Short mmCIF file of C-alpha atoms in Angstrom, two decimals:
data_model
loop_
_atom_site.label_atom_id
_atom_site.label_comp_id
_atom_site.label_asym_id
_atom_site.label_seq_id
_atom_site.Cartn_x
_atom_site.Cartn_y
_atom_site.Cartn_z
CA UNK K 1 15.01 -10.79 -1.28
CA UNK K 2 11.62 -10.13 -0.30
CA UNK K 3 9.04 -11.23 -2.05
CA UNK K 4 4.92 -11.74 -2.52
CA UNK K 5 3.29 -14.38 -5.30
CA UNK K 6 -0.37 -13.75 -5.23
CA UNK K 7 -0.65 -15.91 -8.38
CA UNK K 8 -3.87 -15.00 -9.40
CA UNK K 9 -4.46 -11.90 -11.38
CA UNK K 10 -8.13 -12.09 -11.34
CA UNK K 11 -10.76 -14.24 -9.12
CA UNK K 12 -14.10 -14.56 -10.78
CA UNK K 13 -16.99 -16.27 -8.45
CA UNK K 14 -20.73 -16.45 -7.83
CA UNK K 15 -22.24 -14.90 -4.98
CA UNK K 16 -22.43 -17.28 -2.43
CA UNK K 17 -19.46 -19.27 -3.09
CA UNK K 18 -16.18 -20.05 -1.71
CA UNK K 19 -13.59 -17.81 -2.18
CA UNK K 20 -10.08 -18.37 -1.60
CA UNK K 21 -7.07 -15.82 -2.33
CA UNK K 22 -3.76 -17.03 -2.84
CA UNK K 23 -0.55 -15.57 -1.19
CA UNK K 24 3.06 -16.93 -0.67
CA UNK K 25 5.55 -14.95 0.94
CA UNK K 26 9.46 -15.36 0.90
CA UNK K 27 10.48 -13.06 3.34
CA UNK K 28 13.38 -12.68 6.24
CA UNK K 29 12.70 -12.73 9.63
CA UNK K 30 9.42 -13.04 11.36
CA UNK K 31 7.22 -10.73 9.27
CA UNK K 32 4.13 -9.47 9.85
CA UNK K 33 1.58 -10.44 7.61
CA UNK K 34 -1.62 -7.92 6.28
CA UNK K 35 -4.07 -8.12 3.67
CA UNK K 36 -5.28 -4.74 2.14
CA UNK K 37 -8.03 -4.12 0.44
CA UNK K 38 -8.81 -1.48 -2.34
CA UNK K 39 -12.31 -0.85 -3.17
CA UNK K 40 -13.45 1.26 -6.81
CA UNK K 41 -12.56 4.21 -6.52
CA UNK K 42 -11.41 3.97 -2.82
CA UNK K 43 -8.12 4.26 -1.46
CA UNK K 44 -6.36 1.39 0.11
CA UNK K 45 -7.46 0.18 3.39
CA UNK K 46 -6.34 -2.50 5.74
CA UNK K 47 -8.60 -5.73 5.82
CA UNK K 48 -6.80 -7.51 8.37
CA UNK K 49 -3.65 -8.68 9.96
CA UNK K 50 -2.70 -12.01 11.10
CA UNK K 51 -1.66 -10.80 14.41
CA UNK K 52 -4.61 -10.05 15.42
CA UNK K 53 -5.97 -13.20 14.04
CA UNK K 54 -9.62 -11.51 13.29
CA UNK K 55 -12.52 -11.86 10.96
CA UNK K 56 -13.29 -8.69 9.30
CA UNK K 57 -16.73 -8.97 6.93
CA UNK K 58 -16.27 -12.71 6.93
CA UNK K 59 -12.85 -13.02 5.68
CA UNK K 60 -9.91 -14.51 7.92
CA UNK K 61 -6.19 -15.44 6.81
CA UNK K 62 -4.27 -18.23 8.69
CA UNK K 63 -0.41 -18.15 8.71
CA UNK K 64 0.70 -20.95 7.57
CA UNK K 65 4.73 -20.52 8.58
CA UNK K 66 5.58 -23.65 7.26
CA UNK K 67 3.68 -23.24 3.70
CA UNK K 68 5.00 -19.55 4.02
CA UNK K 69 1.42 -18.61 2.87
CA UNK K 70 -0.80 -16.19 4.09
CA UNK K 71 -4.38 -16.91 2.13
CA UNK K 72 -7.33 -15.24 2.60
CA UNK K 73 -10.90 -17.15 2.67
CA UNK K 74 -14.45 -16.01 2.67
CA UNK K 75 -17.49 -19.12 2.74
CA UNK K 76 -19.65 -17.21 0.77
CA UNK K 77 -19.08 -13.75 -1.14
CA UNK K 78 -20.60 -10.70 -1.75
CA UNK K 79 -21.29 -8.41 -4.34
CA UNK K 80 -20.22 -6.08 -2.09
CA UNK K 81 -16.47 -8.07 -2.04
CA UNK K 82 -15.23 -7.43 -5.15
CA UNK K 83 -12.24 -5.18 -5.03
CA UNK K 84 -8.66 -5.55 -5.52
CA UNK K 85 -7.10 -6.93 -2.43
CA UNK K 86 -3.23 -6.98 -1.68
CA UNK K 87 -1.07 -9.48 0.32
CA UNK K 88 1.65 -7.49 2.31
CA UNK K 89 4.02 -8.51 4.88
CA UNK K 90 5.80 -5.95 7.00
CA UNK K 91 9.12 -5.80 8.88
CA UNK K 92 10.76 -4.13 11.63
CA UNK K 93 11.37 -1.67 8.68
CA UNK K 94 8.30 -1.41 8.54
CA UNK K 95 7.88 -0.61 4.87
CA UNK K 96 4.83 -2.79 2.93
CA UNK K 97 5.95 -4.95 0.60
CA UNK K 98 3.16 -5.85 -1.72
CA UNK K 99 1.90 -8.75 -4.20
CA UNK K 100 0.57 -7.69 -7.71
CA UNK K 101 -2.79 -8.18 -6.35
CA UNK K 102 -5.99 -10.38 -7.27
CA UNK K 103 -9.05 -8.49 -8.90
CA UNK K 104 -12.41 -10.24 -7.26
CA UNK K 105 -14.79 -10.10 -9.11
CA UNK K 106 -17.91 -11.64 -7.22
CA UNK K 107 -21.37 -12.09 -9.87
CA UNK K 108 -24.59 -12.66 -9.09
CA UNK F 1 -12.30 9.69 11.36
CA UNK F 2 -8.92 11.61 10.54
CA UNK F 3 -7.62 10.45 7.06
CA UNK F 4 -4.46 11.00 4.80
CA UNK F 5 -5.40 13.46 2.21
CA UNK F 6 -3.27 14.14 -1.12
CA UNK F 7 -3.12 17.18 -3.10
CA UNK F 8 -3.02 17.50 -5.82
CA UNK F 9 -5.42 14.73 -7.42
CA UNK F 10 -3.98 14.40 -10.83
CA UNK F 11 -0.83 16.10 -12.26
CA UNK F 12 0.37 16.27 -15.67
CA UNK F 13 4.08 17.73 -16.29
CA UNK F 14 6.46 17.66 -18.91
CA UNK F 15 9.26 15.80 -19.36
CA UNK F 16 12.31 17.27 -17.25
CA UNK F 17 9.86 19.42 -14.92
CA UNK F 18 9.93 19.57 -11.37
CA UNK F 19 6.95 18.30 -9.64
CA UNK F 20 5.71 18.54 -5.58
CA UNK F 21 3.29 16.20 -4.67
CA UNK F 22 1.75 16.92 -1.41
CA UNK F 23 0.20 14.82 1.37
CA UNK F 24 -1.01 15.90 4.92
CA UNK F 25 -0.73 12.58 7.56
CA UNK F 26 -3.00 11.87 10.08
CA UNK F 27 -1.64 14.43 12.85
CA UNK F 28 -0.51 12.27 15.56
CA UNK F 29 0.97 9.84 13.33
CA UNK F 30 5.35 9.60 13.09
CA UNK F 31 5.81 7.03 10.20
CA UNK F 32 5.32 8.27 6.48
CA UNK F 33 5.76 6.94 3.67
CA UNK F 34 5.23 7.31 -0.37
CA UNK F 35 4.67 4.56 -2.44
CA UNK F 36 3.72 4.51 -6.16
CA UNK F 37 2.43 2.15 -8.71
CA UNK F 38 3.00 1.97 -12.32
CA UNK F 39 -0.28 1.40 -14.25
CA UNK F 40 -1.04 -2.24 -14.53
CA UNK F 41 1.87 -3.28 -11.79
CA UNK F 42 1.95 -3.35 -8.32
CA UNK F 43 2.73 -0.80 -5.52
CA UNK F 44 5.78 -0.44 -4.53
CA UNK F 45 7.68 1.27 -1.65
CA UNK F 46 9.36 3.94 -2.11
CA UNK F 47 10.60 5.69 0.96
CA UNK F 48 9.98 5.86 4.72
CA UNK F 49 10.78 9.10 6.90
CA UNK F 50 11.03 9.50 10.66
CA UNK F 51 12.19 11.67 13.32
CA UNK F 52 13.13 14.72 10.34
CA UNK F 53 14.76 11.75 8.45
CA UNK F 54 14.79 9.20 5.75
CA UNK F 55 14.66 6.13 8.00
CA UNK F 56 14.78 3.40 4.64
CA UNK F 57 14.44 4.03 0.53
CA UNK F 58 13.89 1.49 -2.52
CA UNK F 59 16.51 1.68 -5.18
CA UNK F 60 13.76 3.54 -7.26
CA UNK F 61 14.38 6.23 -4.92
CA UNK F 62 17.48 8.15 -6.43
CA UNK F 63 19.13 11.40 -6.43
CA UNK F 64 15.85 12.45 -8.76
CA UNK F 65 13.63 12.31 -5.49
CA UNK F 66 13.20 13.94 -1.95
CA UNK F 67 11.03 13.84 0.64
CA UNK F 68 10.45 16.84 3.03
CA UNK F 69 8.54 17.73 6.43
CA UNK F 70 8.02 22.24 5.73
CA UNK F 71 5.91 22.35 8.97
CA UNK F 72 4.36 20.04 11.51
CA UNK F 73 1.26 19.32 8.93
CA UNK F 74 2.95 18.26 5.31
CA UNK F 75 4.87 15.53 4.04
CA UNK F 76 5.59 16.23 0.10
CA UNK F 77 7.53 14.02 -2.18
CA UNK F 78 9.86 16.01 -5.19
CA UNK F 79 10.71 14.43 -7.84
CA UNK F 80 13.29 17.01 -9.87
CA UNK F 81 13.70 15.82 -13.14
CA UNK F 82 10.34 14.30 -14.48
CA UNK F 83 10.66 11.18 -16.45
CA UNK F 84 8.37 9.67 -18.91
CA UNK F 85 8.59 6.18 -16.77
CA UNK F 86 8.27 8.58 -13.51
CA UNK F 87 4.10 8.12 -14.69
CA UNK F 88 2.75 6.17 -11.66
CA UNK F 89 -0.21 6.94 -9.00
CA UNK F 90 1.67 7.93 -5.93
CA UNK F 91 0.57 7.27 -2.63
CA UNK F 92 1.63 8.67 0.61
CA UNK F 93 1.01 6.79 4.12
CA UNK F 94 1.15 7.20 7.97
CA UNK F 95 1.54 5.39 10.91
CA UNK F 96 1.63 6.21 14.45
CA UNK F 97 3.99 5.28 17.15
CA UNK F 98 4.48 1.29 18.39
CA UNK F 99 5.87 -1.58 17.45
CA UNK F 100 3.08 -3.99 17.21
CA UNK F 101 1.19 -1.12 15.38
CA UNK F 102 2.18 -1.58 11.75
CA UNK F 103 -0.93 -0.55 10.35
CA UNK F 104 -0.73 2.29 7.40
CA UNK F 105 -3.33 4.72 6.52
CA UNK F 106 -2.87 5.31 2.92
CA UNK F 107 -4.01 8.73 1.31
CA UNK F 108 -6.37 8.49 -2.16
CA UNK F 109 -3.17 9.33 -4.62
CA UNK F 110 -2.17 11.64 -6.90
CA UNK F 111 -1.69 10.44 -10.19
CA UNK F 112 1.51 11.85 -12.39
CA UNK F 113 1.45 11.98 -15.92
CA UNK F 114 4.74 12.85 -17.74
CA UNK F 115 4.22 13.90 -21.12
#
């Protein structure tokens, strides 16, 4: 079955730190991999894709096939960062399958 | 920039109403989708349509639901028979043509309370 595990429910850091966001994935075939990003009272949006292995606002993901994880890093959040954001790997079928989510919460 | 809009924003029925929820795609997009999410869980798929046609659906997609194309503009999402548990933000998506182009455009929701 597919699955996501983004096992934290809530990432609280200081402006200017590290962030890391978890995600393992347990999925068949060769997936492709997205992280989405929900901002207050915004809809979802797509943050970026492994495919296109890009840096959008500082954050990048490496696919690690072997790990089957798909984290996403920052070097040093913003305020302006702290959302929900959503692990999601896609198929053929195209259909999003996504993780529960991790709330950051980025303080000054 | 074109985006998915949803109408309407917030619905309340009753219990064993029928309820429409509406969503306009971006217009050149083919792929659609509706996906919902409980409070406090996380989204979840619900069904894809294509070409006039259900292409895949989650087992939360029964008999109770249906997904329709009126015109060349809508995509709306009926649910029959409203259930307390049917209480969820739903969201509808689009995608255009291509393989490598996987990326959804999600609309803002509607969120469905069932009383």
């Amino acid at each position: 079955a597919q699955r996501v595990t983004q096992p934290e429910k809530l990432l609280s850091v200081f402006k200017g730190a590290p962030v890391e966001l978890k995600c393992n994935y347990s999925y068949s075939g060769s997936p492709e991999l997205f992280w989405y990003v929900q901002y207050s009272r915004q809809r979802l949006q797509l943050l970026l894709r492994h495919i296109s292995r890009e840096s959008i606002k500082g954050f990048t993901a490496d696919l690690n096939k072997g790990e089957t994880s798909f984290h996403l890093k920052k070097p040093f959040a913003q305020e302006e960062d702290s959302a929900m954001y959503y692990c999601a790997p896609t198929g053929t079928a195209s259909k999003l399958t996504f993780g529960t989510g991790t709330r950051l919460q980025v303080t000054l | 920039e074109p985006e998915v809009t949803q109408t309407p924003s917030h619905q309340v029925t009753q219990m064993g109403q029928e309820v429409i929820l509406r969503c306009v795609p971006i217009s050149n997009h083919l792929y659609f989708y509706w996906y919902r999410q409980i409070l406090g869980q996380k989204v979840e798929f619900l069904v894809s349509f294509y070409n006039n046609e259900i292409s895949e659906k989650s087992e939360i997609f029964d008999d109770q639901f249906s997904v329709e194309r009126p015109d060349g503009s809508n995509f709306t999402l009926k649910i029959r028979s409203t259930k307390l548990e049917d209480s969820a933000m739903y969201f509808c998506a689009s995608r255009n043509r291509g393989l490598l182009n996987y990326e959804q455009y999600f609309g803002p929701g509607t969120r469905l309370t069932v009383t």
